[in-house]
mmCIF file of C-alpha atoms in Angstrom:
data_model
loop_
_atom_site.group_PDB
_atom_site.id
_atom_site.type_symbol
_atom_site.label_atom_id
_atom_site.label_comp_id
_atom_site.label_asym_id
_atom_site.label_seq_id
_atom_site.Cartn_x
_atom_site.Cartn_y
_atom_site.Cartn_z
ATOM 1 C CA MET A 69 43.446 9.310 -76.919
ATOM 2 C CA LYS A 70 40.386 10.561 -78.766
ATOM 3 C CA LYS A 71 41.149 13.047 -81.494
ATOM 4 C CA ASP A 72 39.274 16.326 -81.530
ATOM 5 C CA TYR A 73 37.415 16.661 -84.823
ATOM 6 C CA LYS A 74 35.978 20.053 -85.700
ATOM 7 C CA TYR A 75 34.294 21.783 -88.587
ATOM 8 C CA GLU A 76 33.786 25.304 -89.848
ATOM 9 C CA ILE A 77 31.725 26.881 -92.616
ATOM 10 C CA ILE A 78 33.946 28.652 -95.159
ATOM 11 C CA TRP A 79 31.131 30.155 -97.226
ATOM 12 C CA GLU A 80 27.454 29.645 -97.953
ATOM 13 C CA ARG A 81 25.538 30.723 -101.044
ATOM 14 C CA ASP A 82 21.807 30.839 -101.772
ATOM 15 C CA TYR A 83 20.761 31.016 -105.420
ATOM 16 C CA ASN A 84 17.327 32.591 -105.167
ATOM 17 C CA ASP A 85 16.279 31.745 -108.746
ATOM 18 C CA GLY A 86 16.861 28.082 -107.955
ATOM 19 C CA TYR A 87 14.320 25.848 -106.248
ATOM 20 C CA GLY A 88 16.880 23.320 -105.057
ATOM 21 C CA ASN A 89 20.281 21.768 -105.712
ATOM 22 C CA CYS A 90 20.900 18.049 -106.052
ATOM 23 C CA ARG A 91 24.559 17.102 -106.633
ATOM 24 C CA ALA A 92 27.924 18.868 -106.587
ATOM 25 C CA ALA A 93 31.266 18.578 -108.390
ATOM 26 C CA VAL A 94 34.562 20.476 -108.492
ATOM 27 C CA ASP A 95 36.956 21.105 -111.370
ATOM 28 C CA SER A 96 40.763 21.264 -111.530
ATOM 29 C CA LYS A 97 40.794 24.823 -110.123
ATOM 30 C CA ASN A 98 38.449 23.988 -107.236
ATOM 31 C CA ASN A 99 35.574 25.809 -108.892
ATOM 32 C CA VAL A 100 32.239 24.486 -107.648
ATOM 33 C CA ILE A 101 29.496 23.184 -109.935
ATOM 34 C CA VAL A 102 26.048 22.199 -108.676
ATOM 35 C CA CYS A 103 22.960 20.913 -110.468
ATOM 36 C CA GLY A 104 19.278 20.926 -109.608
ATOM 37 C CA VAL A 105 16.061 22.657 -110.606
ATOM 38 C CA ASP A 106 15.122 26.335 -110.903
ATOM 39 C CA LYS A 107 11.977 28.158 -109.801
ATOM 40 C CA GLU A 108 10.304 27.430 -113.159
ATOM 41 C CA TYR A 109 11.064 23.702 -112.755
ATOM 42 C CA ARG A 110 13.739 23.643 -115.432
ATOM 43 C CA GLY A 111 17.047 21.873 -114.955
ATOM 44 C CA LEU A 112 19.650 24.166 -113.388
ATOM 45 C CA ILE A 113 23.452 24.346 -113.454
ATOM 46 C CA ILE A 114 25.357 26.845 -111.281
ATOM 47 C CA LYS A 115 29.108 27.443 -111.260
ATOM 48 C CA TYR A 116 30.943 29.286 -108.468
ATOM 49 C CA ASP A 117 34.640 29.975 -108.119
ATOM 50 C CA LYS A 118 36.462 28.545 -105.100
ATOM 51 C CA ASP A 119 35.614 31.667 -103.060
ATOM 52 C CA GLY A 120 31.890 31.371 -103.749
ATOM 53 C CA ASN A 121 31.611 34.056 -106.425
ATOM 54 C CA LEU A 122 28.977 33.224 -109.040
ATOM 55 C CA LEU A 123 30.606 32.624 -112.440
ATOM 56 C CA TRP A 124 27.562 31.582 -114.463
ATOM 57 C CA SER A 125 24.297 29.674 -114.371
ATOM 58 C CA ASP A 126 22.099 28.026 -116.970
ATOM 59 C CA SER A 127 18.623 26.530 -117.127
ATOM 60 C CA THR A 128 17.718 23.721 -119.506
ATOM 61 C CA SER A 129 15.177 23.989 -122.296
ATOM 62 C CA LEU A 130 13.285 21.056 -120.796
ATOM 63 C CA LYS A 131 10.887 21.738 -117.970
ATOM 64 C CA LEU A 132 9.779 19.443 -115.177
ATOM 65 C CA TYR A 133 6.013 19.043 -115.510
ATOM 66 C CA PHE A 134 4.235 17.554 -112.546
ATOM 67 C CA PRO A 135 1.748 14.928 -113.770
ATOM 68 C CA SER A 136 -1.761 15.001 -112.401
ATOM 69 C CA GLN A 137 -2.547 12.433 -109.765
ATOM 70 C CA GLY A 138 -4.969 10.795 -112.204
ATOM 71 C CA SER A 139 -2.149 10.055 -114.624
ATOM 72 C CA LEU A 140 -0.119 8.390 -111.886
ATOM 73 C CA LYS A 141 -2.544 5.686 -110.762
ATOM 74 C CA LYS A 142 -0.345 2.623 -110.686
ATOM 75 C CA PRO A 143 0.213 -0.529 -108.638
ATOM 76 C CA PHE A 144 2.028 0.129 -105.360
ATOM 77 C CA ASN A 145 5.523 -0.904 -106.359
ATOM 78 C CA VAL A 146 5.371 0.815 -109.738
ATOM 79 C CA ASP A 147 4.254 3.999 -108.043
ATOM 80 C CA LYS A 148 7.181 3.648 -105.674
ATOM 81 C CA PHE A 149 9.713 3.653 -108.509
ATOM 82 C CA LEU A 150 7.982 5.499 -111.382
ATOM 83 C CA SER A 151 6.509 8.383 -109.425
ATOM 84 C CA LYS A 152 6.731 12.144 -109.758
ATOM 85 C CA GLY A 153 9.322 12.181 -106.980
ATOM 86 C CA PHE A 154 12.079 12.425 -109.582
ATOM 87 C CA GLY A 155 12.825 15.323 -111.874
ATOM 88 C CA SER A 156 15.350 18.036 -112.660
ATOM 89 C CA LEU A 157 19.069 17.584 -113.191
ATOM 90 C CA LEU A 158 20.008 14.805 -110.815
ATOM 91 C CA ASP A 159 23.778 14.412 -111.160
ATOM 92 C CA VAL A 160 26.775 16.377 -112.438
ATOM 93 C CA LYS A 161 30.378 15.489 -113.246
ATOM 94 C CA VAL A 162 33.483 17.248 -114.622
ATOM 95 C CA ASP A 163 35.824 15.681 -117.169
ATOM 96 C CA SER A 164 39.604 16.036 -117.589
ATOM 97 C CA ARG A 165 39.196 19.276 -119.562
ATOM 98 C CA ASP A 166 36.870 20.832 -116.982
ATOM 99 C CA ASN A 167 33.880 20.332 -119.276
ATOM 100 C CA ILE A 168 30.667 19.838 -117.307
ATOM 101 C CA ILE A 169 28.185 17.015 -117.882
ATOM 102 C CA ALA A 170 24.765 16.921 -116.230
ATOM 103 C CA VAL A 171 22.019 14.292 -116.353
ATOM 104 C CA GLY A 172 18.388 14.328 -115.291
ATOM 105 C CA SER A 173 14.826 13.235 -116.011
ATOM 106 C CA PHE A 174 11.822 15.231 -117.192
ATOM 107 C CA TYR A 175 8.135 14.448 -117.628
ATOM 108 C CA ASP A 176 6.175 15.802 -120.560
ATOM 109 C CA LYS A 177 3.000 17.857 -120.055
ATOM 110 C CA SER A 178 0.731 14.827 -120.285
ATOM 111 C CA GLY A 179 2.556 12.908 -117.599
ATOM 112 C CA LYS A 180 2.559 9.867 -119.888
ATOM 113 C CA TYR A 181 6.266 9.983 -120.677
ATOM 114 C CA CYS A 182 9.481 10.702 -118.844
ATOM 115 C CA THR A 183 12.790 11.024 -120.684
ATOM 116 C CA ALA A 184 16.426 11.051 -119.631
ATOM 117 C CA TYR A 185 18.313 14.227 -120.515
ATOM 118 C CA LEU A 186 22.069 14.749 -120.836
ATOM 119 C CA LYS A 187 23.870 18.035 -121.497
ATOM 120 C CA LYS A 188 27.558 18.842 -121.900
ATOM 121 C CA TYR A 189 28.972 22.328 -121.288
ATOM 122 C CA SER A 190 32.381 23.857 -121.769
ATOM 123 C CA LYS A 191 33.954 25.273 -118.619
ATOM 124 C CA ASP A 192 32.697 28.778 -119.497
ATOM 125 C CA GLY A 193 29.092 27.545 -119.698
ATOM 126 C CA SER A 194 28.778 27.293 -123.481
ATOM 127 C CA PRO A 195 26.652 24.305 -124.564
ATOM 128 C CA ILE A 196 28.608 21.625 -126.446
ATOM 129 C CA TRP A 197 25.710 19.214 -127.028
ATOM 130 C CA GLU A 198 22.505 17.977 -125.416
ATOM 131 C CA LYS A 199 20.603 14.727 -125.892
ATOM 132 C CA THR A 200 17.451 12.996 -124.714
ATOM 133 C CA TYR A 201 17.093 9.233 -124.284
ATOM 134 C CA ALA A 202 13.940 7.157 -123.954
ATOM 135 C CA PRO A 203 14.741 3.482 -123.397
ATOM 136 C CA PHE A 204 11.346 3.250 -121.604
ATOM 137 C CA LEU A 205 8.075 5.190 -121.526
ATOM 138 C CA TYR A 206 9.104 6.315 -118.048
ATOM 139 C CA THR A 207 12.867 6.738 -117.752
ATOM 140 C CA GLN A 208 14.658 7.923 -114.631
ATOM 141 C CA ALA A 209 18.373 8.756 -114.880
ATOM 142 C CA PRO A 210 19.642 9.560 -111.378
ATOM 143 C CA SER A 211 23.336 8.735 -111.803
ATOM 144 C CA LEU A 212 26.290 9.740 -113.960
ATOM 145 C CA ALA A 213 29.983 8.841 -114.172
ATOM 146 C CA VAL A 214 32.949 9.943 -116.290
ATOM 147 C CA ASP A 215 36.083 7.809 -116.673
ATOM 148 C CA LYS A 216 39.705 8.894 -117.178
ATOM 149 C CA SER A 217 39.222 8.945 -120.959
ATOM 150 C CA ASP A 218 36.179 11.224 -120.547
ATOM 151 C CA ASN A 219 33.740 8.496 -121.612
ATOM 152 C CA ILE A 220 30.314 9.110 -120.097
ATOM 153 C CA PHE A 221 28.141 6.536 -118.320
ATOM 154 C CA VAL A 222 24.503 6.928 -117.257
ATOM 155 C CA ALA A 223 22.531 4.532 -115.066
ATOM 156 C CA GLY A 224 18.900 4.455 -114.043
ATOM 157 C CA PHE A 225 15.636 2.602 -114.403
ATOM 158 C CA GLY A 226 12.311 2.833 -116.148
ATOM 159 C CA GLY A 227 9.355 0.956 -117.499
ATOM 160 C CA ARG A 228 5.672 1.161 -118.202
ATOM 161 C CA ILE A 229 2.511 1.443 -116.147
ATOM 162 C CA PHE A 230 0.286 -1.159 -117.845
ATOM 163 C CA PRO A 231 1.229 -3.933 -117.709
ATOM 164 C CA PRO A 232 3.514 -2.892 -114.850
ATOM 165 C CA SER A 233 7.218 -3.253 -115.565
ATOM 166 C CA VAL A 234 10.394 -1.678 -114.144
ATOM 167 C CA ASN A 235 13.904 -2.483 -115.409
ATOM 168 C CA GLY A 236 17.359 -1.055 -114.842
ATOM 169 C CA PHE A 237 19.764 0.212 -117.463
ATOM 170 C CA VAL A 238 23.326 1.438 -117.869
ATOM 171 C CA MET A 239 24.577 3.228 -120.993
ATOM 172 C CA LYS A 240 27.960 4.241 -122.327
ATOM 173 C CA ILE A 241 27.764 7.596 -124.099
ATOM 174 C CA SER A 242 30.133 9.174 -126.617
ATOM 175 C CA LYS A 243 31.935 12.218 -125.230
ATOM 176 C CA ASN A 244 31.939 13.750 -128.717
ATOM 177 C CA ASP A 245 28.241 13.949 -129.549
ATOM 178 C CA GLY A 246 26.230 12.159 -126.856
ATOM 179 C CA SER A 247 25.414 9.148 -129.023
ATOM 180 C CA ILE A 248 24.875 5.777 -127.336
ATOM 181 C CA ILE A 249 27.855 3.415 -127.650
ATOM 182 C CA TRP A 250 26.129 0.591 -125.807
ATOM 183 C CA ASN A 251 23.072 0.113 -123.607
ATOM 184 C CA ARG A 252 22.543 -2.766 -121.186
ATOM 185 C CA LYS A 253 19.316 -3.533 -119.343
ATOM 186 C CA CYS A 254 18.860 -5.317 -116.045
ATOM 187 C CA TRP A 255 15.658 -7.294 -115.623
ATOM 188 C CA LYS A 256 14.468 -10.098 -113.377
ATOM 189 C CA MET A 257 11.396 -12.064 -114.383
ATOM 190 C CA GLY A 258 8.409 -11.183 -112.235
ATOM 191 C CA LYS A 259 10.301 -8.458 -110.358
ATOM 192 C CA TYR A 260 11.028 -4.751 -110.609
ATOM 193 C CA THR A 261 14.693 -3.853 -110.974
ATOM 194 C CA GLY A 262 16.617 -0.631 -111.364
ATOM 195 C CA TYR A 263 19.897 1.166 -110.826
ATOM 196 C CA THR A 264 20.077 4.282 -108.680
ATOM 197 C CA SER A 265 23.839 4.889 -108.694
ATOM 198 C CA LEU A 266 27.016 3.939 -110.534
ATOM 199 C CA THR A 267 30.762 4.401 -110.343
ATOM 200 C CA VAL A 268 33.513 3.717 -112.882
ATOM 201 C CA PHE A 269 37.069 2.594 -112.153
ATOM 202 C CA GLU A 270 39.414 1.862 -115.062
ATOM 203 C CA ASN A 271 37.589 -0.844 -117.055
ATOM 204 C CA ASP A 272 34.967 -1.678 -114.429
ATOM 205 C CA ILE A 273 31.487 -0.194 -114.149
ATOM 206 C CA PHE A 274 29.695 -0.831 -110.841
ATOM 207 C CA CYS A 275 25.948 -0.197 -110.557
ATOM 208 C CA ALA A 276 23.866 -0.315 -107.381
ATOM 209 C CA GLY A 277 20.101 -0.422 -107.220
ATOM 210 C CA PHE A 278 17.046 -2.415 -106.187
ATOM 211 C CA VAL A 279 15.213 -5.653 -106.929
ATOM 212 C CA ALA A 280 11.599 -5.602 -105.804
ATOM 213 C CA LYS A 281 8.523 -7.781 -105.713
ATOM 214 C CA ASP A 282 6.474 -7.739 -102.530
ATOM 215 C CA ASP A 283 9.551 -6.217 -100.867
ATOM 216 C CA TYR A 284 12.831 -4.868 -102.216
ATOM 217 C CA SER A 285 16.519 -5.716 -101.873
ATOM 218 C CA LEU A 286 19.889 -4.197 -102.734
ATOM 219 C CA ILE A 287 21.527 -5.287 -106.006
ATOM 220 C CA ILE A 288 25.087 -4.573 -107.202
ATOM 221 C CA SER A 289 26.227 -5.351 -110.747
ATOM 222 C CA ASN A 290 29.689 -5.175 -112.320
ATOM 223 C CA PHE A 291 30.120 -4.615 -116.077
ATOM 224 C CA ASP A 292 33.278 -4.470 -118.173
ATOM 225 C CA LYS A 293 34.116 -1.653 -120.615
ATOM 226 C CA PHE A 294 32.051 -3.361 -123.343
ATOM 227 C CA GLY A 295 28.969 -3.605 -121.138
ATOM 228 C CA ILE A 296 29.339 -7.334 -120.504
ATOM 229 C CA GLU A 297 28.183 -8.308 -117.027
ATOM 230 C CA LYS A 298 31.030 -9.766 -114.954
ATOM 231 C CA ASN A 299 29.381 -10.196 -111.580
ATOM 232 C CA GLU A 300 26.130 -9.537 -109.749
ATOM 233 C CA LYS A 301 24.780 -10.003 -106.251
ATOM 234 C CA ILE A 302 21.401 -9.477 -104.633
ATOM 235 C CA PHE A 303 21.676 -8.756 -100.904
ATOM 236 C CA ASN A 304 19.004 -9.637 -98.370
ATOM 237 C CA LEU A 305 18.871 -6.007 -97.268
ATOM 238 C CA ARG A 306 16.032 -3.501 -97.534
ATOM 239 C CA ILE A 307 18.318 -0.820 -98.895
ATOM 240 C CA VAL A 308 17.765 1.765 -101.604
ATOM 241 C CA PRO A 309 21.319 2.906 -102.438
ATOM 242 C CA CYS A 310 21.754 6.574 -103.295
ATOM 243 C CA LYS A 311 25.500 6.575 -103.981
ATOM 244 C CA ILE A 312 28.156 3.989 -104.814
ATOM 245 C CA PHE A 313 31.860 4.823 -104.958
ATOM 246 C CA PHE A 314 34.884 2.659 -105.737
ATOM 247 C CA ASP A 315 38.312 3.117 -104.180
ATOM 248 C CA GLY A 316 39.748 -0.390 -104.089
ATOM 249 C CA ASN A 317 36.528 -1.372 -102.322
ATOM 250 C CA LEU A 318 32.956 -0.218 -102.784
ATOM 251 C CA PHE A 319 31.357 2.342 -100.486
ATOM 252 C CA ILE A 320 27.583 2.658 -100.473
ATOM 253 C CA CYS A 321 25.201 5.005 -98.708
ATOM 254 C CA GLY A 322 21.435 5.155 -98.800
ATOM 255 C CA GLN A 323 18.354 4.429 -96.781
ATOM 256 C CA PHE A 324 17.629 1.334 -94.741
ATOM 257 C CA GLU A 325 13.945 0.634 -94.278
ATOM 258 C CA ASP A 326 12.723 -1.018 -91.106
ATOM 259 C CA ALA A 327 9.923 0.454 -89.033
ATOM 260 C CA SER A 328 11.267 3.766 -90.335
ATOM 261 C CA TYR A 329 13.967 5.004 -92.701
ATOM 262 C CA LYS A 330 17.506 5.076 -91.300
ATOM 263 C CA HIS A 331 20.976 6.120 -92.444
ATOM 264 C CA TYR A 332 22.867 3.305 -94.160
ATOM 265 C CA LEU A 333 26.613 3.248 -94.849
ATOM 266 C CA ALA A 334 28.660 0.217 -95.917
ATOM 267 C CA LYS A 335 32.042 -0.870 -97.220
ATOM 268 C CA ILE A 336 31.865 -3.820 -99.614
ATOM 269 C CA SER A 337 34.688 -5.709 -101.323
ATOM 270 C CA ARG A 338 34.884 -5.738 -105.110
ATOM 271 C CA ASN A 339 33.720 -9.363 -104.870
ATOM 272 C CA PHE A 340 30.566 -8.054 -103.156
ATOM 273 C CA ASN A 341 31.256 -9.230 -99.607
ATOM 274 C CA ILE A 342 30.230 -6.796 -96.876
ATOM 275 C CA ILE A 343 33.300 -5.676 -94.897
ATOM 276 C CA TRP A 344 31.284 -3.506 -92.535
ATOM 277 C CA GLU A 345 27.938 -1.739 -92.463
ATOM 278 C CA LYS A 346 26.402 0.909 -90.239
ATOM 279 C CA ILE A 347 22.702 1.560 -89.707
ATOM 280 C CA GLY A 348 22.018 4.658 -87.681
ATOM 281 C CA THR A 349 20.115 7.911 -87.434
ATOM 282 C CA GLU A 350 16.536 8.191 -88.670
ATOM 283 C CA GLY A 351 16.436 9.698 -92.135
ATOM 284 C CA TRP A 352 18.612 8.718 -95.076
ATOM 285 C CA LEU A 353 22.034 9.347 -96.555
ATOM 286 C CA TYR A 354 21.971 10.663 -100.120
ATOM 287 C CA ASP A 355 25.626 11.154 -101.029
ATOM 288 C CA LEU A 356 29.153 10.350 -99.896
ATOM 289 C CA SER A 357 32.699 11.381 -100.740
ATOM 290 C CA LEU A 358 36.060 9.933 -99.693
ATOM 291 C CA THR A 359 38.565 12.399 -98.270
ATOM 292 C CA LYS A 360 42.280 12.180 -98.951
ATOM 293 C CA ASN A 361 43.040 10.710 -95.524
ATOM 294 C CA GLY A 362 40.521 7.906 -95.965
ATOM 295 C CA ASN A 363 37.587 9.359 -94.067
ATOM 296 C CA ILE A 364 34.061 9.283 -95.489
ATOM 297 C CA ALA A 365 32.004 12.473 -95.720
ATOM 298 C CA VAL A 366 28.233 12.034 -96.052
ATOM 299 C CA THR A 367 25.137 14.156 -96.339
ATOM 300 C CA GLY A 368 21.411 13.512 -96.317
ATOM 301 C CA LYS A 369 18.332 13.975 -94.190
ATOM 302 C CA ILE A 370 17.786 13.814 -90.442
ATOM 303 C CA ASN A 371 14.625 14.289 -88.410
ATOM 304 C CA LYS A 372 15.617 17.749 -87.237
ATOM 305 C CA ASN A 373 15.020 21.260 -88.514
ATOM 306 C CA GLU A 374 18.599 21.582 -89.765
ATOM 307 C CA TYR A 375 20.878 20.614 -92.643
ATOM 308 C CA TYR A 376 23.168 17.686 -91.995
ATOM 309 C CA ALA A 377 26.552 16.310 -92.996
ATOM 310 C CA GLY A 378 28.741 13.804 -91.202
ATOM 311 C CA LEU A 379 32.289 12.470 -91.126
ATOM 312 C CA TYR A 380 33.151 8.788 -90.610
ATOM 313 C CA ASP A 381 36.483 7.014 -90.482
ATOM 314 C CA GLY A 382 37.407 4.221 -92.876
ATOM 315 C CA TRP A 383 35.782 1.630 -90.604
ATOM 316 C CA GLY A 384 32.444 3.369 -90.376
ATOM 317 C CA ASN A 385 32.937 4.949 -86.959
ATOM 318 C CA LEU A 386 31.268 8.330 -86.653
ATOM 319 C CA LEU A 387 33.833 11.068 -86.108
ATOM 320 C CA LEU A 388 31.720 14.186 -86.387
ATOM 321 C CA ASP A 389 28.150 15.369 -86.908
ATOM 322 C CA ILE A 390 28.125 18.601 -88.913
ATOM 323 C CA SER A 391 25.241 21.017 -88.449
ATOM 324 C CA LEU A 392 24.863 23.256 -91.495
ATOM 325 C CA GLY A 393 22.176 25.602 -90.194
ATOM 326 C CA LYS A 394 18.396 25.676 -90.022
ATOM 327 C CA LEU A 395 16.216 24.540 -92.924
ATOM 328 C CA VAL A 396 15.208 27.550 -95.023
ATOM 329 C CA SER A 397 11.665 26.167 -95.270
ATOM 330 C CA ASN A 398 11.520 25.516 -91.524
ATOM 331 C CA GLY A 399 10.616 21.942 -92.401
ATOM 332 C CA ASN A 400 7.620 22.890 -94.545
ATOM 333 C CA ASP A 401 9.146 21.724 -97.839
ATOM 334 C CA MET A 402 9.636 17.961 -98.140
ATOM 335 C CA ASN A 403 12.621 18.531 -100.473
ATOM 336 C CA ASP A 404 14.481 20.805 -98.068
ATOM 337 C CA TRP A 405 17.586 18.778 -97.168
ATOM 338 C CA MET A 406 21.129 18.312 -98.441
ATOM 339 C CA LYS A 407 21.523 15.931 -101.380
ATOM 340 C CA GLY A 408 25.076 16.280 -102.704
ATOM 341 C CA ILE A 409 28.574 16.272 -101.242
ATOM 342 C CA THR A 410 32.078 16.225 -102.728
ATOM 343 C CA ASN A 411 35.552 17.413 -101.745
ATOM 344 C CA ASP A 412 38.068 19.625 -103.544
ATOM 345 C CA SER A 413 41.856 19.256 -103.863
ATOM 346 C CA GLU A 414 42.307 20.854 -100.420
ATOM 347 C CA ASP A 415 39.793 18.404 -98.899
ATOM 348 C CA ASN A 416 37.234 21.124 -98.296
ATOM 349 C CA LEU A 417 33.678 19.785 -98.440
ATOM 350 C CA ILE A 418 31.105 21.085 -100.909
ATOM 351 C CA ILE A 419 27.518 20.346 -99.867
ATOM 352 C CA ALA A 420 24.459 21.134 -101.998
ATOM 353 C CA GLY A 421 20.705 20.959 -101.503
ATOM 354 C CA GLY A 422 17.963 23.085 -100.014
ATOM 355 C CA ALA A 423 14.415 23.995 -101.073
ATOM 356 C CA PRO A 424 12.754 26.279 -102.052
ATOM 357 C CA ILE A 425 16.163 27.963 -102.413
ATOM 358 C CA ALA A 426 19.172 26.346 -104.103
ATOM 359 C CA LYS A 427 21.799 26.232 -101.354
ATOM 360 C CA THR A 428 25.541 25.515 -101.630
ATOM 361 C CA ILE A 429 27.925 25.335 -98.663
ATOM 362 C CA LYS A 430 31.699 25.041 -98.529
ATOM 363 C CA ALA A 431 33.109 23.747 -95.253
ATOM 364 C CA ARG A 432 36.103 21.995 -93.814
ATOM 365 C CA ALA A 433 36.058 19.196 -91.285
ATOM 366 C CA GLY A 434 38.772 17.271 -89.518
ATOM 367 C CA ILE A 435 41.578 17.908 -87.048
ATOM 368 C CA PHE A 436 42.849 21.444 -87.424
ATOM 369 C CA GLU A 437 43.836 24.471 -85.406
ATOM 370 C CA GLU A 438 41.720 27.571 -85.579
ATOM 371 C CA LYS A 439 43.360 30.393 -87.447
ATOM 372 C CA LYS A 440 44.850 32.979 -85.089
ATOM 373 C CA GLU A 441 45.811 36.466 -86.074
ATOM 374 C CA LYS A 442 49.481 37.233 -85.593
ATOM 375 C CA LYS A 443 49.987 39.998 -83.070
ATOM 376 C CA ILE A 444 52.939 42.300 -83.707
ATOM 377 C CA LYS A 445 54.242 44.271 -80.788
ATOM 378 C CA PHE A 446 54.017 47.999 -81.378
ATOM 379 C CA LEU A 447 57.711 48.617 -80.631
ATOM 380 C CA ASP A 448 58.768 45.878 -83.038
ATOM 381 C CA PHE A 449 56.466 47.391 -85.673
ATOM 382 C CA ILE A 450 58.095 50.822 -85.275
ATOM 383 C CA LYS A 451 61.574 49.316 -85.483
ATOM 384 C CA LYS A 452 60.722 47.481 -88.689
ATOM 385 C CA LEU A 453 58.953 50.485 -90.179
ATOM 386 C CA PHE A 454 61.924 52.826 -89.673
ATOM 387 C CA ARG A 455 64.579 50.100 -89.931
ATOM 388 C CA ILE A 456 65.803 50.700 -86.389
ATOM 389 C CA LYS A 457 68.103 48.015 -85.052
#
């Protein structure tokens, strides 16, 4: 018997001073934190309480400058990975004390340099520290992780234009002051490499990314707590992974490129064997989150004038397509789609994205009964009111 999966929107918030949200996180009290970019192209952090009331927001001192096209003349593959398509705060996490850590990448005014930026806030929005990192002339830092000891990990890629070079990196960062504890680079001779996502579980750091020459392939690397590589595999798949998550096995979502871009979702063993994979709707998946009952919630882009999320079971079977309303730009802004999803302690979904307005949505999805108001008979009400037996 097929189960009836449903969804409902609990609340929706538009932050009009924000251009767009990117990722989402929740703290121990189910407060919602999202990151992105504001209308002045500065990094943006917004914090809501669990009911969607705005608690505080902050914009970074760094601004996203869009380089001129002349400064971005590069070979095809370099342009693909070191382009102006990245910027703003790209990922956000919460540690065990409800401190907030956000990472991103910002170009300078000349367009010749791009630096990684990391900022740590207290739960009330007070800055604790902020740091910039420049392992390359162009550095993109799209992914962040925090372990149980509140150690911070950042993964990304970067390089130079002439001669063309793109390499991946993963760094362990001190929770106390943002200093680098160790930094490991991933490079393959004659190829472009980079990490686009990472996840941390106990003493294992898993990074997912790309290896490219004339074409590109999926790469997954496993490092220990000291940054020593334990395992690595390059898959014969044209996948750019946008999120990797570990829960006994690895779960990856991203975009599969064939004649067009398509949704990609896979479950992979910790030894890097594919257990199952699903290639589906045109568009791409940008984030995923595992629910408490083992389902997989995803969000990303579809070729429709509406925001999208979806729910899959643990074997990759689609349970539910979730329509989150029409695009605020009516499809006229290429960045107008949902980019972040997570779930709170009650398994409610938090989805973030939008453009040119920073949009956050709280929803629930699964098997549930609609709430019905209790009807009290008038006579019973009178009896209770006047204590009549």
